[in-house]
Coordinates of C-alpha atoms and ligand atoms in Angstrom, one line a residue:
M1 CA 242.9 95.1 265.7
A2 CA 245.6 95.9 268.2
L3 CA 248.4 93.5 269.0
P4 CA 247.1 91.2 271.8
E5 CA 248.7 91.8 275.2
N6 CA 249.3 88.1 275.7
G7 CA 250.2 85.3 273.3
Q8 CA 247.2 83.4 272.2
T9 CA 246.8 79.6 272.1
R10 CA 246.7 77.7 268.9
D11 CA 243.1 76.8 269.5
A12 CA 242.0 80.4 270.0
I13 CA 243.9 81.5 267.0
F14 CA 242.4 78.9 264.7
E15 CA 238.9 79.5 266.0
T16 CA 239.4 83.1 264.9
L17 CA 241.0 82.1 261.6
D18 CA 237.9 79.9 260.9
T19 CA 235.6 82.9 261.3
F20 CA 237.8 84.8 258.9
R21 CA 237.7 82.0 256.4
A22 CA 233.9 82.0 256.5
D23 CA 233.9 85.2 254.4
D24 CA 236.1 83.7 251.7
I25 CA 234.9 82.0 248.5
N26 CA 235.2 78.2 248.9
T27 CA 238.2 77.3 246.7
R28 CA 237.2 73.6 246.9
S29 CA 233.6 74.1 245.6
G30 CA 234.6 73.4 242.0
R31 CA 232.5 76.5 241.1
L32 CA 235.5 78.8 240.5
F33 CA 236.2 79.6 236.8
A34 CA 239.0 82.0 237.7
R35 CA 241.8 82.5 240.3
V36 CA 242.6 79.0 241.4
Y37 CA 244.7 76.1 239.9
P38 CA 244.4 73.3 242.3
A39 CA 246.6 70.2 242.2
T40 CA 245.4 66.8 243.4
E41 CA 245.1 66.3 247.1
R42 CA 248.1 63.9 247.1
V43 CA 250.3 66.3 245.2
E44 CA 249.2 69.3 247.2
N45 CA 250.0 67.6 250.5
I46 CA 253.5 66.8 249.3
A47 CA 254.0 70.3 248.0
L48 CA 252.8 72.0 251.2
D49 CA 255.0 69.7 253.4
A50 CA 258.0 70.6 251.2
F51 CA 257.0 74.3 251.4
R52 CA 256.9 74.2 255.2
K53 CA 260.2 72.4 255.4
F54 CA 262.0 75.1 253.5
Q55 CA 259.9 78.3 254.1
G56 CA 262.3 79.6 256.8
L57 CA 265.3 79.4 254.6
N58 CA 266.5 82.6 252.9
G59 CA 267.1 82.6 249.2
L60 CA 268.9 85.9 249.6
D61 CA 271.9 83.8 250.5
P62 CA 272.1 80.8 248.2
L63 CA 275.6 80.0 249.4
S64 CA 274.4 79.3 252.9
F65 CA 271.4 77.4 251.5
P66 CA 272.6 75.4 248.5
S67 CA 269.3 73.4 248.7
L68 CA 267.5 76.5 247.4
L69 CA 270.1 77.0 244.6
R70 CA 269.6 73.4 243.6
F71 CA 265.8 73.7 243.5
E72 CA 266.1 76.7 241.3
V73 CA 268.6 75.2 238.9
D74 CA 266.5 72.0 238.6
I75 CA 263.3 74.0 238.1
I76 CA 264.8 76.2 235.5
N77 CA 266.3 73.3 233.6
I78 CA 263.0 71.4 233.6
C79 CA 261.3 74.6 232.2
L80 CA 263.9 75.3 229.6
E81 CA 263.7 71.8 228.4
H82 CA 259.9 72.0 228.3
L83 CA 260.1 75.0 226.1
N84 CA 262.8 73.6 223.8
A85 CA 265.6 75.9 224.7
D86 CA 269.2 75.3 223.6
M87 CA 270.3 74.0 227.0
A88 CA 274.0 75.0 226.5
A89 CA 273.1 78.7 226.0
A90 CA 269.9 79.3 227.9
A91 CA 269.3 80.4 231.5
G92 CA 266.5 81.7 233.7
S93 CA 265.3 82.7 237.2
F94 CA 262.6 81.6 239.5
T95 CA 260.2 84.4 240.6
S96 CA 257.2 84.9 242.8
G97 CA 254.7 85.1 239.8
G98 CA 254.0 86.2 236.3
T99 CA 254.1 89.8 237.1
E100 CA 257.6 89.5 238.6
S101 CA 258.8 87.4 235.7
I102 CA 257.5 90.1 233.3
L103 CA 259.1 92.9 235.3
C104 CA 262.4 91.0 235.2
A105 CA 262.2 90.5 231.4
V106 CA 261.4 94.1 230.8
K107 CA 264.2 95.3 233.0
A108 CA 266.7 93.0 231.2
A109 CA 265.5 94.4 227.8
R110 CA 265.8 98.0 229.0
D111 CA 269.2 97.6 230.5
F112 CA 270.5 95.6 227.5
A113 CA 269.4 98.5 225.3
R114 CA 271.1 101.0 227.7
A115 CA 274.3 99.0 227.5
T116 CA 274.4 98.5 223.8
R117 CA 272.4 101.2 222.1
P118 CA 273.4 104.8 223.1
E119 CA 270.6 106.2 220.8
V120 CA 267.9 104.8 223.1
T121 CA 267.0 107.6 225.5
R122 CA 263.2 107.0 225.9
P123 CA 262.8 103.2 225.6
E124 CA 259.6 101.9 224.1
M125 CA 258.0 98.5 224.2
I126 CA 255.5 97.3 221.6
L127 CA 252.5 95.5 223.0
P128 CA 249.4 94.0 221.5
A129 CA 246.3 95.5 223.3
T130 CA 245.8 92.0 224.8
A131 CA 249.2 91.8 226.5
H132 CA 248.9 91.4 230.2
A133 CA 248.7 94.5 232.5
A134 CA 252.0 93.5 234.0
F135 CA 253.8 95.0 231.0
H136 CA 252.1 98.3 231.7
K137 CA 253.2 97.9 235.3
A138 CA 256.8 97.4 234.1
C139 CA 256.5 100.6 232.0
A140 CA 255.3 102.5 235.1
Y141 CA 258.0 101.1 237.4
F142 CA 260.9 101.2 234.9
D143 CA 260.0 104.3 232.9
L144 CA 259.4 102.8 229.5
V145 CA 256.8 103.9 227.0
A146 CA 254.1 101.3 226.2
V147 CA 253.2 101.4 222.5
T148 CA 249.9 99.6 222.4
V149 CA 248.8 98.2 219.1
S150 CA 245.2 97.1 218.3
V151 CA 244.7 93.4 217.8
D152 CA 242.8 91.9 214.9
P153 CA 239.1 92.6 215.5
E154 CA 238.1 89.1 214.3
T155 CA 240.7 86.8 215.8
F156 CA 241.8 89.0 218.7
Q157 CA 245.4 87.9 217.8
A158 CA 248.2 90.4 217.6
D159 CA 248.5 92.2 214.3
A160 CA 252.0 91.4 213.3
A161 CA 252.1 94.0 210.4
A162 CA 250.8 96.8 212.6
M163 CA 253.3 95.9 215.3
A164 CA 256.2 95.9 212.8
A165 CA 255.0 99.4 211.6
A166 CA 255.2 100.6 215.2
I167 CA 258.9 99.9 215.6
T168 CA 261.1 103.0 216.1
D169 CA 264.7 103.6 216.9
Q170 CA 263.6 103.6 220.6
T171 CA 262.0 100.1 220.6
V172 CA 263.7 97.9 223.1
L173 CA 261.2 94.9 223.3
I174 CA 258.4 93.3 221.2
V175 CA 255.8 91.2 223.1
G176 CA 253.5 88.4 222.1
S177 CA 251.4 86.0 224.2
A178 CA 250.8 82.3 224.1
P179 CA 248.0 82.7 224.8
A180 CA 246.9 86.2 225.8
Y181 CA 244.8 86.0 228.9
P182 CA 241.7 88.1 227.7
H183 CA 240.5 85.8 224.9
G184 CA 242.8 82.7 225.2
T185 CA 244.1 83.4 221.7
I186 CA 247.7 82.7 220.7
D187 CA 249.6 85.6 219.0
P188 CA 251.4 84.9 215.7
I189 CA 254.7 84.4 217.5
E190 CA 256.7 83.3 214.4
A191 CA 255.8 86.4 212.5
L192 CA 256.5 88.7 215.5
A193 CA 259.8 87.0 216.2
A194 CA 260.8 87.3 212.5
T195 CA 260.2 91.1 212.7
A196 CA 262.1 91.3 215.9
L197 CA 265.0 89.4 214.5
K198 CA 265.1 91.5 211.3
H199 CA 265.4 94.7 213.4
N200 CA 267.7 93.1 216.0
I201 CA 265.2 93.8 218.9
P202 CA 264.6 91.3 221.7
M203 CA 261.2 89.5 221.7
H204 CA 259.4 88.3 224.8
V205 CA 256.7 85.6 224.7
D206 CA 254.4 85.8 227.6
A207 CA 253.5 82.2 228.2
C208 CA 252.6 82.8 231.8
V209 CA 249.3 81.0 231.5
G210 CA 249.9 78.7 228.5
G211 CA 253.5 77.7 228.7
W212 CA 253.1 74.6 230.8
L213 CA 250.1 73.0 229.1
L214 CA 250.7 73.9 225.4
P215 CA 253.7 71.5 224.9
L216 CA 251.6 68.7 226.6
Y217 CA 248.7 69.5 224.3
E218 CA 251.0 69.1 221.4
A219 CA 252.3 65.8 222.7
L220 CA 248.7 64.7 222.9
G221 CA 248.3 65.3 219.1
Q222 CA 246.8 68.8 219.2
S223 CA 248.0 71.2 216.6
V224 CA 249.8 74.0 218.6
P225 CA 251.4 76.9 216.8
L226 CA 255.1 77.3 217.5
F227 CA 255.6 79.7 220.4
D228 CA 258.7 78.7 222.4
F229 CA 262.5 78.8 222.0
Q230 CA 262.2 76.8 218.8
V231 CA 261.2 80.1 217.1
P232 CA 264.2 82.1 216.0
G233 CA 264.1 85.6 217.4
V234 CA 262.4 84.7 220.7
T235 CA 264.8 85.9 223.4
S236 CA 262.8 85.5 226.6
I237 CA 259.7 83.7 227.9
S238 CA 257.7 84.0 231.1
M239 CA 255.8 80.9 232.4
D240 CA 253.9 80.6 235.6
L241 CA 254.2 77.4 237.6
H242 CA 251.4 78.5 240.0
K243 CA 249.0 78.4 237.1
Y244 CA 248.7 75.1 235.1
A245 CA 251.8 73.5 236.6
L246 CA 249.6 73.5 239.7
C247 CA 252.3 74.5 242.1
P248 CA 251.6 76.4 245.4
K249 CA 251.2 80.2 244.7
G250 CA 254.4 82.3 244.4
A251 CA 256.0 80.3 241.6
S252 CA 256.9 81.4 238.1
V253 CA 260.0 81.5 235.8
V254 CA 261.5 83.9 233.4
L255 CA 263.7 82.2 230.8
Y256 CA 266.3 83.6 228.4
A257 CA 267.5 82.0 225.1
D258 CA 270.9 83.4 225.9
K259 CA 272.4 83.5 229.4
A260 CA 274.1 86.8 228.5
M261 CA 270.7 88.5 228.5
R262 CA 269.9 87.3 232.0
R263 CA 272.8 89.2 233.3
Y264 CA 270.9 92.5 232.5
Q265 CA 268.1 91.4 234.8
F266 CA 270.4 91.0 237.8
F267 CA 271.0 93.8 240.4
A268 CA 274.0 94.1 242.6
A269 CA 274.7 96.8 245.2
T270 CA 278.0 97.7 246.8
E271 CA 277.3 101.3 247.5
W272 CA 276.1 101.1 251.0
A273 CA 277.5 100.1 254.4
G274 CA 275.9 96.7 254.8
Y275 CA 276.3 93.2 253.2
S276 CA 277.0 92.9 249.5
I277 CA 273.7 92.5 247.6
I278 CA 273.3 90.3 244.5
N279 CA 269.6 90.0 243.6
P280 CA 268.7 88.1 240.5
T281 CA 265.0 89.1 240.8
V282 CA 262.9 91.8 242.5
Q283 CA 262.9 90.2 246.0
S284 CA 265.9 90.3 248.3
T285 CA 265.0 88.2 251.4
K286 CA 263.1 85.4 249.7
S287 CA 261.4 82.4 251.3
G288 CA 262.5 78.9 250.2
G289 CA 258.9 77.8 250.5
P290 CA 257.7 78.5 247.0
L291 CA 260.9 77.0 245.5
A292 CA 260.6 73.8 247.5
G293 CA 256.8 73.6 246.9
A294 CA 257.3 74.0 243.1
W295 CA 260.1 71.5 243.0
A296 CA 258.1 68.9 244.9
T297 CA 255.0 69.5 242.7
L298 CA 257.0 68.8 239.5
Q299 CA 258.4 65.7 241.1
A300 CA 255.0 64.5 242.4
F301 CA 253.2 64.8 239.1
G302 CA 256.0 63.8 236.8
R303 CA 255.4 63.8 233.1
D304 CA 252.7 61.2 233.1
G305 CA 250.8 63.0 235.9
Y306 CA 250.8 66.2 233.9
M307 CA 249.8 64.4 230.7
D308 CA 246.8 63.1 232.5
V309 CA 245.9 66.6 233.6
A310 CA 246.3 67.9 230.1
R311 CA 244.1 65.1 228.7
R312 CA 241.3 66.0 231.1
M313 CA 241.7 69.7 230.4
L314 CA 241.4 69.1 226.7
D315 CA 238.3 67.0 227.0
A316 CA 236.6 69.6 229.3
T317 CA 237.6 72.4 226.9
D318 CA 235.7 70.7 224.1
R319 CA 232.7 70.4 226.3
L320 CA 232.9 74.0 227.4
R321 CA 233.2 75.3 223.8
S322 CA 230.4 73.2 222.4
G323 CA 228.1 74.2 225.3
L324 CA 228.9 77.9 224.7
R325 CA 228.5 77.7 221.0
A326 CA 225.0 76.3 221.6
M327 CA 224.0 79.5 223.4
K328 CA 222.4 81.8 220.8
S329 CA 222.9 85.0 222.8
L330 CA 226.6 84.5 223.5
S331 CA 229.5 84.4 221.2
I332 CA 233.0 83.1 221.8
M333 CA 235.5 85.8 221.0
G334 CA 238.2 85.0 218.4
K335 CA 239.5 81.5 218.2
P336 CA 240.7 80.5 221.6
E337 CA 243.4 77.8 221.5
F338 CA 243.5 77.2 225.2
C339 CA 241.4 76.0 228.1
M340 CA 239.7 79.4 228.5
A341 CA 237.1 81.4 226.5
A342 CA 235.8 84.9 226.6
V343 CA 232.1 85.4 225.6
S344 CA 230.4 88.6 224.6
S345 CA 226.7 89.3 223.8
D346 CA 225.0 91.7 221.4
D347 CA 221.5 91.5 223.0
V348 CA 222.1 90.8 226.7
S349 CA 224.2 92.7 229.3
V350 CA 227.2 90.6 230.3
F351 CA 227.1 92.5 233.6
H352 CA 223.7 91.2 234.5
I353 CA 224.7 87.7 233.4
L354 CA 227.7 88.0 235.8
D355 CA 225.3 88.9 238.7
A356 CA 223.0 86.0 237.9
M357 CA 225.9 83.6 237.9
T358 CA 227.3 85.0 241.2
A359 CA 223.8 84.5 242.7
R360 CA 224.0 80.9 241.6
G361 CA 227.4 80.5 243.3
W362 CA 229.8 80.6 240.4
L363 CA 232.9 82.7 240.3
I364 CA 233.6 84.0 236.8
E365 CA 235.4 87.1 235.6
V366 CA 234.2 90.1 233.8
Q367 CA 236.4 92.1 231.4
L368 CA 235.6 95.6 230.5
A369 CA 235.5 96.9 226.9
F370 CA 238.9 97.9 225.7
D371 CA 239.9 99.1 222.3
N372 CA 238.1 96.8 219.8
S373 CA 237.3 94.2 222.5
P374 CA 233.7 94.6 223.8
A375 CA 232.8 93.9 227.5
N376 CA 232.8 90.1 228.1
L377 CA 232.8 87.2 230.5
H378 CA 236.0 85.2 230.9
L379 CA 235.8 81.5 231.8
A380 CA 238.9 79.5 232.7
L381 CA 239.0 75.8 233.3
N382 CA 241.1 74.3 236.1
P383 CA 241.5 70.8 237.3
G384 CA 239.0 71.6 240.2
N385 CA 236.0 72.6 238.0
L386 CA 236.2 70.1 235.1
D387 CA 233.4 67.9 236.5
N388 CA 231.1 71.0 236.8
V389 CA 231.3 72.2 233.2
E390 CA 227.8 71.0 232.4
A391 CA 226.3 72.3 235.6
M392 CA 227.9 75.7 235.0
L393 CA 226.7 75.8 231.4
E394 CA 223.1 75.0 232.5
D395 CA 223.2 77.8 235.0
L396 CA 224.8 80.1 232.5
A397 CA 221.8 79.5 230.1
G398 CA 219.5 80.4 233.0
A399 CA 221.5 83.4 233.9
V400 CA 221.3 84.7 230.3
E401 CA 217.5 84.5 230.4
D402 CA 217.5 86.3 233.8
A403 CA 219.8 89.0 232.4
R404 CA 217.7 89.4 229.2
A405 CA 214.8 90.5 231.3
L406 CA 216.9 93.3 232.8
G407 CA 217.8 95.1 229.6
T408 CA 221.2 96.3 228.4
T409 CA 221.3 99.9 229.6
S410 CA 222.0 101.4 233.0
A411 CA 220.5 104.8 234.0
L412 CA 223.2 105.1 236.7
A413 CA 226.0 104.6 234.2
D414 CA 224.5 107.2 231.9
Q415 CA 224.2 109.7 234.7
V416 CA 227.7 109.1 236.0
K417 CA 229.1 109.3 232.5
A418 CA 227.5 112.7 232.1
M419 CA 228.8 113.8 235.5
F420 CA 232.4 113.0 234.7
A421 CA 232.3 114.0 231.0
R422 CA 234.5 117.0 231.6
I423 CA 236.6 116.0 234.6
D424 CA 240.4 115.7 234.1
P425 CA 241.4 112.3 235.5
K426 CA 244.2 114.1 237.4
D427 CA 241.6 116.0 239.3
F428 CA 239.7 112.9 240.5
N429 CA 240.0 112.8 244.2
E430 CA 238.7 111.0 247.3
E431 CA 235.9 113.5 247.8
M432 CA 234.6 112.9 244.3
F433 CA 234.8 109.2 244.9
Q434 CA 232.8 109.5 248.1
R435 CA 230.2 111.6 246.3
L436 CA 230.1 109.0 243.6
L437 CA 229.5 106.2 246.1
K438 CA 226.7 108.1 247.6
F439 CA 225.2 108.8 244.2
A440 CA 225.3 105.1 243.5
G441 CA 223.5 104.4 246.7
M442 CA 226.5 102.8 248.5
T443 CA 227.5 103.6 252.1
G444 CA 231.0 102.2 251.9
V445 CA 233.2 100.1 249.7
G446 CA 231.5 96.8 250.9
L447 CA 230.2 95.7 247.5
P448 CA 226.6 95.2 246.9
E449 CA 225.4 91.7 245.8
K450 CA 224.5 93.1 242.4
M451 CA 227.5 94.6 240.7
A452 CA 225.9 95.3 237.3
D453 CA 225.4 99.0 237.9
I454 CA 228.9 99.4 239.1
N455 CA 230.4 97.4 236.3
Q456 CA 228.4 99.4 233.8
V457 CA 229.7 102.6 235.3
L458 CA 233.3 101.4 235.1
N459 CA 232.7 100.3 231.5
A460 CA 231.1 103.5 230.5
L461 CA 233.6 106.0 231.9
P462 CA 236.7 107.0 229.9
R463 CA 239.5 104.6 230.9
P464 CA 241.7 107.2 232.7
I465 CA 238.7 108.1 234.9
T466 CA 237.9 104.4 235.5
K467 CA 241.5 104.0 236.6
A468 CA 241.4 106.9 239.0
L469 CA 238.2 105.6 240.4
L470 CA 239.7 102.1 241.0
L471 CA 242.7 103.6 242.7
E472 CA 240.5 105.6 245.1
F473 CA 238.4 102.4 245.7
A474 CA 241.6 100.4 246.5
N475 CA 242.9 103.1 248.8
T476 CA 239.6 102.9 250.8
L477 CA 239.4 99.1 250.6
W478 CA 242.7 98.5 252.5
S479 CA 241.4 99.9 255.7
A480 CA 239.6 98.5 258.8
E481 CA 236.2 100.0 257.8
A482 CA 236.0 97.9 254.7
L483 CA 236.3 94.6 256.5
P484 CA 233.3 92.2 256.7
E485 CA 231.5 92.3 260.1
N486 CA 232.8 88.9 260.9
A487 CA 236.4 89.7 260.7
Q488 CA 236.2 93.1 262.4
S489 CA 237.7 93.4 265.8
Ligands
LIG1 C1 248.4 85.5 235.1 C2 249.1 86.1 233.9 C3 250.2 87.0 234.2 C4 250.5 87.6 235.5 O1 250.8 86.6 236.5 P1 250.6 86.8 238.0 O2 251.1 85.5 238.5 O3 249.2 87.0 238.3 O4 251.5 87.9 238.5 C5 250.8 87.5 233.1 N1 250.5 87.1 231.8 C6 249.5 86.2 231.6 C7 249.2 85.8 230.1 C8 248.8 85.7 232.6 O5 247.8 84.8 232.4

């Protein structure tokens, strides 16, 4: 669309916005097992009012807006305390999300190595194969080498011995997750941290998804392995507040056992003609909205409110697991210790199950095969779907039977795989992508209702080709032609 010649009225704007919204998945349906982490209506209203009150303030300049500095100090202290840090020594930063928290932790580790270890010229980071993609993004952005180590094929936990064996004189960071997103399994943080400590290498625990709830689970009497600052050798932790702390999106923290390490995360610029820049994190101009929204959410729930959430999540996790265990064709991968599970199948295509679930109105995630992890479906509980666990399981059982009838192979995937067998991923281009779309019977990037063929293609291709294909897809998606009819103008 072009910029309207004249300003539009509020009514006209919202009429249009409602038509846009009609194409979105309904986040209040209780049928989303991915993507959303809703608070209660009471808390959400408080959080959004606070968000609005502070959104126009600029965190770039905390001296002019000490309210924002206060929010951040309060939030960081609450989070450090939550994860058992030594309050006299520890420090942290508020960021826009898990990815930014991880980028910050990796940058700090790299710059710490640059400052203290002259032998490091080609910094490496040791990652379990289940570590979040954000670590690979950090490698791409900051020019580190990702050394990816296979996880245990039974438990899907990081293999501490194999990771120790991967250490070189270039290693600047060792990573473990609590839990790792793909299977909901918690890595052996104590063993990894002991190795890190022995070699005097920083160790980051990615507790983006689990950091908020796990200590509450423990307080409720669950056995939770040690994963936080109580573990000697853990130097930094990322924890998302916009996940299970149920804050408005754009809220995460990166925490350091020692404030001296945080210093390597910061960036200052004096080598230009403008104002002096001091940026603790990636953003420069930074809305006060997410900070105020997160602060208000923590206040509005309080410890007892979050304990209540944790109790309900635990109860629903039991119901989810026993329901999944009862399904003969599905198996829960590894031993998830969190409110999520990945399920694979030997005799039914998970891609067809996904389509059958989509047709029944559920949003669940598919994860392609990687290393020793077969393709699977990922189910995450959130406070908005707990009452629908049984209904979802019932539909899942039906979806498995629908999928069984469709078999496990894809002629299209086989053909595409043959087509691309000899292509160098570097040579994959837009023209090839368009040819592929046509071959798959697609006229554009508007996705068909049934995704199984496409997912089988993505799953079957060598990963570098899959990546090239996804990049072409994205470069086409962010264009006017890809918009749904409704929203086109
Ligand atoms: C969600 C998640 C991230 C990334 O967080 P974003 O907020 O999506 O950037 C990183 N690590 C884990 C374990 C996660 O679950």
